[in-house]
Amino acid sequence: MTRNRRLKAFPAFVLLNIIFGTAFAGLAVSAANATEGDGTPVVTETPVPTETTAPDTTTDGSTANESTPVTTVPAHPRATRPVRSVSGDITKNDDGSVDVAWADGDRDNTDPNYDLFADLVFHVSNTENLSYQVVDVTWVNGVTSPQGEFSRNYVQIMQCWDDGSGTAKPENCQWGAPSSALSSIAGNNAAGRGLIENEDAAQSYADGFRIPPPRTNPNLRQFAVPFVSVDGKRDFNVLSFFDSTLTNEITGAPTANDGTGSQPFEVHTSLEAPHLGCGAVQPGGAVQDCWLVIVPRGEYNTAGIRYTDNIGSRLNSSPLSASNWADRIEIPLTFKSVVSGCAIGAEEQGIVGNEIVGPAFSSWQAFLCRDSAVFGFSQIGDSEARRQIVSELDSAARLAIVSDPLDDTTAGTATLEYAPVAQSATVIAFNINYLLGSNSDIFDKNGTLVTDLTLNARLVAKMLTQSYRNDVPDGDNQLYLRSNPRSLNHDPEFLALNPEFNDFVGYIEPAGLLTALGNSDAYSAVWKWIRADEDALAFISGTEDEWGMKVNPYYEALGIDADTTLDSFPKADQSTFREYSYIPDPGYSSFELRPYVLDMAESALKVLRADPGSKIYWDETRNPAAFISQGAQPLGRRFMLGVTDFASAQRLGLSVAHLVNFGGHAVAPSEDSIAAGIAEFTDSEVSGVSVFNPKMTGSNSYPLASIDYAVVNVCAASDAQLRDYATLLDFVAGDGQHIGSAYGDLPDGYVPLSDADREATRAISKALTSEVKSPECAEHVTTIDTTTTDSTLLPPVVDADGPGIVDTPLVNVAAGETPRDPSSAAKFAILSALCFGIPSIAAGRVLVRKGMDLPT
């Protein structure tokens, strides 16, 4: 009986599948017809991920500190952004910067801090079309901050997401995760989100601000401003969203003796701070905007109590508390979309290269993938890149970006073409605050940023060889360093080049020189510059300088004075140190005291954040116990240096040192000085490729300039790779040399190629196209059997409309599709086949079985 029911139901099943199959077949035909016409592919926009915004946090009695979603509100268009807010009139300058005076806002003249803030004027270097970068916040007419602590008269800065209400909200701000070192020199709650009940008459202490009490003490009354993320999650514990290593908040920026202040501020996009969402695309297509909020702190707490009457003689209230928040300046920030437009999951054309070209390639990649191939860039060392493009592995990239060409042994019989693509430089970036003695003639600079620094090759060699005592574990007690200065700013050679540092207080010292792990032609150039200098070479060979300082013997034993292949920054000192007997042997080593960074980009970031990453503090509370870092150096007491690339330093607004070249000239990197340095490069054995010359003598030749080349393994590359590489090089030689902030532009820190180099790159592009059209490599020549009727063996047809464009007659390129992405017609045809085929197979099996059961 059951069997008969199944048989009766089966025709309906077959009929239903045939209907669906026919429908999909029709769609397949429609899709195929849609591809007919002039044969020009149409690019279809890829759907982009969206972010939602949350409404104002209320105080309606919500007590949960869980991440509770909040109802979303419609995306707000940028046209509604205020030109004047509580902050007052915002003056926009031609260079993209803005100025705003505190007193122009809606201020309460009974505020006890009113006279302290009345003349403050803030300047922000850039507020529009932002990405992950640094903007400079400066101010004038402030009141001098005390040295070494944040007790009064300082500035707090934060970034907040915009909910479309026309003003910044404290609950939307990334604030309240300072490092332990910073919070220890600020007053109670001044670095956090905590509130003291009834401390601020203007502040609400309704249930929305009450931290849910523990079950063991339900009557406990603690208050704070919760954080509400852009997607509506609400939590009193900001560690659910960010911590001291992720936040960009400025706990306190000091005002110098002359009433001025300067603070670089690290702007976060939704990639660095997804809980803020800045730059993410919202429903409706608008890009999420944000706010820059500046809260000046004077000498009075929210209750009008002067700082001297508080415990520790410090300001003790949060900047998010209502009275302090009313003193804020808020400035609108607009962002570029963080969505590049590259199709998710699209096949990539692999490219490898060094870190100097990384920022430029990221910009080119984001632009080119909209209309051509998706180029996947893998950052590796130059030596590895040179080996990879001649590798026999099928998966190896066939285009690498390197500084030096392949030697004959590595190149073997490969056919290689070199095209200039980018010019930049290796730099030493720094972040140093003036911290001067009271008798200094330049005491007015106290608390401001040092912007001028000069280093020669021997000073850099001293830092790279851990020859200062504070760069070695327990260095003050290491006999082999006893004649050496404690740090760079105690070295007479450094002070002769930088006389202002004679007035620095003695306890301020640099945390070494940050260097990256790995190898690079850029690192090799640093050592070549050092060895080319007579004094520096003598020092690393073991000769004392004029003041009796000697190289760390661990490095003398390495023979770095004669090692012309050195392309990394070794940490050779083997000393260890444990301060207390309960710390297990061997204590910490050089790798904990002066750890490596990942790459040049991270070096720049660490310099900006003044975070050396030193892990030399033993924490027994950890499981297991371990050495930990105490975080960033306090604002106002920073002394950081790092080897990085010029583009990363520019993006993060870092100052960079003048370096003394072989001719004795101290030169800072700039477009002109980098071009002058490259003009002194020497010809290599490879035609058209210039290589680094450490003996530059020009008065404006920057000694660590660099030029990178795209090297293509022509015969090992496929036709598809050659076509894509030609497209890339053609773009790089043209629009890709424009300096700007848009996708496709060269970022600041690069120097456009000369006209001659652009022509050389275009010539290589044409050569790659020619190889596709008229192959010379045996690997690209296919023997065709003209007697076969199999059209898959037919050669490609060259499109006469443009060079390098090849139409394959067997592949219909539908709108928004490529041969690597099956066409819509193919997809629907497959569905049609499945819908017809599956029921037919099933029906056949059932009918056969039924036939076997029929009587004869």
Short mmCIF file of N, CA and C in Angstrom, two decimals, residues 244-321:
data_model
loop_
_atom_site.label_atom_id
_atom_site.label_comp_id
_atom_site.label_asym_id
_atom_site.label_seq_id
_atom_site.Cartn_x
_atom_site.Cartn_y
_atom_site.Cartn_z
N SER A 244 44.27 48.87 26.13
CA SER A 244 45.32 49.90 26.06
C SER A 244 46.21 49.75 24.84
N THR A 245 46.25 48.56 24.26
CA THR A 245 47.08 48.35 23.07
C THR A 245 46.33 48.68 21.78
N LEU A 246 45.01 48.83 21.86
CA LEU A 246 44.20 49.06 20.67
C LEU A 246 43.62 50.47 20.59
N THR A 247 43.45 51.12 21.75
CA THR A 247 42.81 52.43 21.76
C THR A 247 43.71 53.52 21.20
N ASN A 248 43.11 54.60 20.73
CA ASN A 248 43.88 55.76 20.26
C ASN A 248 43.69 56.97 21.17
N GLU A 249 43.06 56.78 22.31
CA GLU A 249 42.79 57.89 23.22
C GLU A 249 44.08 58.54 23.71
N ILE A 250 44.04 59.82 23.89
CA ILE A 250 45.17 60.57 24.46
C ILE A 250 44.78 60.94 25.89
N THR A 251 45.33 60.20 26.83
CA THR A 251 44.99 60.41 28.24
C THR A 251 45.29 61.83 28.68
N GLY A 252 46.40 62.36 28.23
CA GLY A 252 46.75 63.73 28.58
C GLY A 252 47.87 64.22 27.69
N ALA A 253 47.65 65.36 27.05
CA ALA A 253 48.69 65.99 26.25
C ALA A 253 49.07 67.29 26.94
N PRO A 254 50.35 67.50 27.19
CA PRO A 254 50.76 68.68 27.96
C PRO A 254 50.80 69.95 27.13
N THR A 255 50.63 71.06 27.81
CA THR A 255 50.82 72.38 27.22
C THR A 255 52.18 72.90 27.63
N ALA A 256 52.92 73.39 26.66
CA ALA A 256 54.30 73.83 26.92
C ALA A 256 54.31 75.16 27.68
N ASN A 257 55.52 75.55 28.07
CA ASN A 257 55.68 76.78 28.85
C ASN A 257 55.23 78.02 28.09
N ASP A 258 55.24 77.96 26.76
CA ASP A 258 54.81 79.12 25.97
C ASP A 258 53.32 79.09 25.65
N GLY A 259 52.58 78.15 26.24
CA GLY A 259 51.13 78.08 26.04
C GLY A 259 50.71 77.30 24.81
N THR A 260 51.67 76.69 24.12
CA THR A 260 51.33 75.92 22.92
C THR A 260 51.35 74.42 23.24
N GLY A 261 50.70 73.66 22.39
CA GLY A 261 50.71 72.21 22.53
C GLY A 261 50.63 71.56 21.17
N SER A 262 51.10 70.34 21.09
CA SER A 262 51.07 69.60 19.83
C SER A 262 50.96 68.12 20.14
N GLN A 263 50.00 67.45 19.50
CA GLN A 263 49.81 66.03 19.75
C GLN A 263 49.38 65.33 18.47
N PRO A 264 50.18 64.39 17.94
CA PRO A 264 49.72 63.58 16.82
C PRO A 264 48.62 62.63 17.29
N PHE A 265 47.55 62.55 16.52
CA PHE A 265 46.42 61.70 16.91
C PHE A 265 46.20 60.64 15.85
N GLU A 266 46.18 59.40 16.28
CA GLU A 266 46.04 58.24 15.40
C GLU A 266 44.56 58.00 15.09
N VAL A 267 44.16 58.31 13.85
CA VAL A 267 42.77 58.16 13.45
C VAL A 267 42.48 56.71 13.08
N HIS A 268 41.42 56.15 13.66
CA HIS A 268 41.06 54.76 13.41
C HIS A 268 39.88 54.66 12.46
N THR A 269 39.95 53.70 11.54
CA THR A 269 38.82 53.34 10.71
C THR A 269 38.14 52.11 11.31
N SER A 270 37.11 51.62 10.63
CA SER A 270 36.42 50.43 11.14
C SER A 270 37.31 49.20 11.10
N LEU A 271 38.43 49.26 10.38
CA LEU A 271 39.35 48.13 10.36
C LEU A 271 40.14 48.06 11.66
N GLU A 272 40.51 49.21 12.20
CA GLU A 272 41.25 49.23 13.47
C GLU A 272 40.28 49.24 14.67
N ALA A 273 39.13 49.87 14.49
CA ALA A 273 38.16 49.98 15.58
C ALA A 273 36.76 49.69 15.03
N PRO A 274 36.42 48.40 14.84
CA PRO A 274 35.10 48.07 14.27
C PRO A 274 33.95 48.57 15.12
N HIS A 275 34.17 48.77 16.40
CA HIS A 275 33.12 49.26 17.29
C HIS A 275 32.82 50.74 17.05
N LEU A 276 33.71 51.47 16.37
CA LEU A 276 33.42 52.84 15.96
C LEU A 276 32.86 52.89 14.54
N GLY A 277 33.33 52.01 13.68
CA GLY A 277 32.77 51.88 12.34
C GLY A 277 33.13 52.98 11.37
N CYS A 278 34.09 53.85 11.71
CA CYS A 278 34.40 54.99 10.84
C CYS A 278 34.89 54.50 9.47
N GLY A 279 34.24 55.01 8.42
CA GLY A 279 34.61 54.62 7.06
C GLY A 279 33.85 53.43 6.53
N ALA A 280 33.08 52.74 7.38
CA ALA A 280 32.27 51.61 6.91
C ALA A 280 31.07 52.13 6.13
N VAL A 281 30.59 51.34 5.19
CA VAL A 281 29.44 51.73 4.39
C VAL A 281 28.16 51.31 5.10
N GLN A 282 27.25 52.26 5.25
CA GLN A 282 26.00 52.03 5.94
C GLN A 282 24.90 51.61 4.97
N PRO A 283 23.76 51.15 5.48
CA PRO A 283 22.61 50.93 4.61
C PRO A 283 22.25 52.23 3.90
N GLY A 284 22.04 52.13 2.60
CA GLY A 284 21.77 53.32 1.83
C GLY A 284 23.00 53.88 1.15
N GLY A 285 24.18 53.36 1.52
CA GLY A 285 25.41 53.75 0.81
C GLY A 285 26.22 54.83 1.46
N ALA A 286 25.72 55.50 2.53
CA ALA A 286 26.51 56.54 3.19
C ALA A 286 27.68 55.92 3.94
N VAL A 287 28.76 56.67 4.04
CA VAL A 287 29.94 56.22 4.77
C VAL A 287 29.86 56.75 6.20
N GLN A 288 30.10 55.89 7.17
CA GLN A 288 30.00 56.25 8.58
C GLN A 288 31.00 57.34 8.94
N ASP A 289 30.49 58.44 9.47
CA ASP A 289 31.33 59.53 9.93
C ASP A 289 31.64 59.39 11.41
N CYS A 290 32.57 60.21 11.88
CA CYS A 290 32.95 60.18 13.28
C CYS A 290 33.27 61.59 13.76
N TRP A 291 33.64 61.69 15.01
CA TRP A 291 34.01 62.96 15.64
C TRP A 291 35.40 62.87 16.24
N LEU A 292 36.11 63.98 16.18
CA LEU A 292 37.31 64.18 17.00
C LEU A 292 36.89 65.07 18.16
N VAL A 293 37.05 64.59 19.37
CA VAL A 293 36.62 65.34 20.56
C VAL A 293 37.84 65.70 21.40
N ILE A 294 37.94 66.97 21.75
CA ILE A 294 39.04 67.49 22.57
C ILE A 294 38.43 68.05 23.85
N VAL A 295 38.88 67.56 24.98
CA VAL A 295 38.39 68.05 26.27
C VAL A 295 39.55 68.69 27.01
N PRO A 296 39.58 70.03 27.09
CA PRO A 296 40.63 70.67 27.89
C PRO A 296 40.32 70.49 29.37
N ARG A 297 41.35 70.27 30.14
CA ARG A 297 41.19 70.15 31.60
C ARG A 297 41.95 71.29 32.26
N GLY A 298 41.29 71.97 33.17
CA GLY A 298 41.88 73.14 33.80
C GLY A 298 42.40 72.86 35.20
N GLU A 299 41.85 73.56 36.18
CA GLU A 299 42.32 73.40 37.55
C GLU A 299 41.19 73.11 38.53
N TYR A 300 39.96 72.95 37.99
CA TYR A 300 38.81 72.73 38.86
C TYR A 300 38.06 71.47 38.46
N ASN A 301 37.61 70.74 39.46
CA ASN A 301 36.80 69.56 39.24
C ASN A 301 35.37 69.95 38.92
N THR A 302 34.55 68.93 38.65
CA THR A 302 33.17 69.17 38.25
C THR A 302 32.35 69.86 39.33
N ALA A 303 32.71 69.69 40.57
CA ALA A 303 31.99 70.34 41.67
C ALA A 303 32.56 71.71 42.00
N GLY A 304 33.47 72.22 41.15
CA GLY A 304 34.08 73.52 41.39
C GLY A 304 35.20 73.50 42.40
N ILE A 305 35.65 72.31 42.79
CA ILE A 305 36.72 72.16 43.77
C ILE A 305 38.06 72.24 43.05
N ARG A 306 38.96 73.06 43.54
CA ARG A 306 40.28 73.21 42.91
C ARG A 306 41.10 71.93 43.13
N TYR A 307 41.94 71.63 42.16
CA TYR A 307 42.71 70.38 42.20
C TYR A 307 43.51 70.22 43.47
N THR A 308 43.96 71.32 44.07
CA THR A 308 44.79 71.25 45.28
C THR A 308 44.02 70.70 46.48
N ASP A 309 42.69 70.72 46.40
CA ASP A 309 41.88 70.22 47.51
C ASP A 309 41.54 68.74 47.35
N ASN A 310 42.02 68.12 46.30
CA ASN A 310 41.76 66.71 46.06
C ASN A 310 42.91 65.85 46.57
N ILE A 311 42.64 64.57 46.76
CA ILE A 311 43.68 63.64 47.14
C ILE A 311 44.75 63.60 46.05
N GLY A 312 45.99 63.79 46.43
CA GLY A 312 47.07 63.78 45.46
C GLY A 312 47.21 65.07 44.70
N SER A 313 46.39 66.06 45.02
CA SER A 313 46.41 67.36 44.32
C SER A 313 46.30 67.18 42.81
N ARG A 314 45.27 66.44 42.42
CA ARG A 314 45.04 66.18 41.00
C ARG A 314 43.56 66.32 40.67
N LEU A 315 43.27 66.62 39.41
CA LEU A 315 41.90 66.57 38.92
C LEU A 315 41.43 65.13 38.97
N ASN A 316 40.22 64.91 39.46
CA ASN A 316 39.80 63.54 39.73
C ASN A 316 38.56 63.07 38.96
N SER A 317 38.06 63.80 38.03
CA SER A 317 36.81 63.40 37.36
C SER A 317 37.06 63.02 35.90
N SER A 318 36.14 62.20 35.35
CA SER A 318 36.25 61.73 33.97
C SER A 318 35.92 62.85 32.98
N PRO A 319 36.59 62.89 31.85
CA PRO A 319 36.21 63.88 30.83
C PRO A 319 34.81 63.63 30.27
N LEU A 320 34.26 62.43 30.51
CA LEU A 320 32.91 62.11 30.02
C LEU A 320 31.83 62.59 30.96
N SER A 321 32.19 62.99 32.17
CA SER A 321 31.22 63.53 33.11
C SER A 321 30.66 64.84 32.54
#
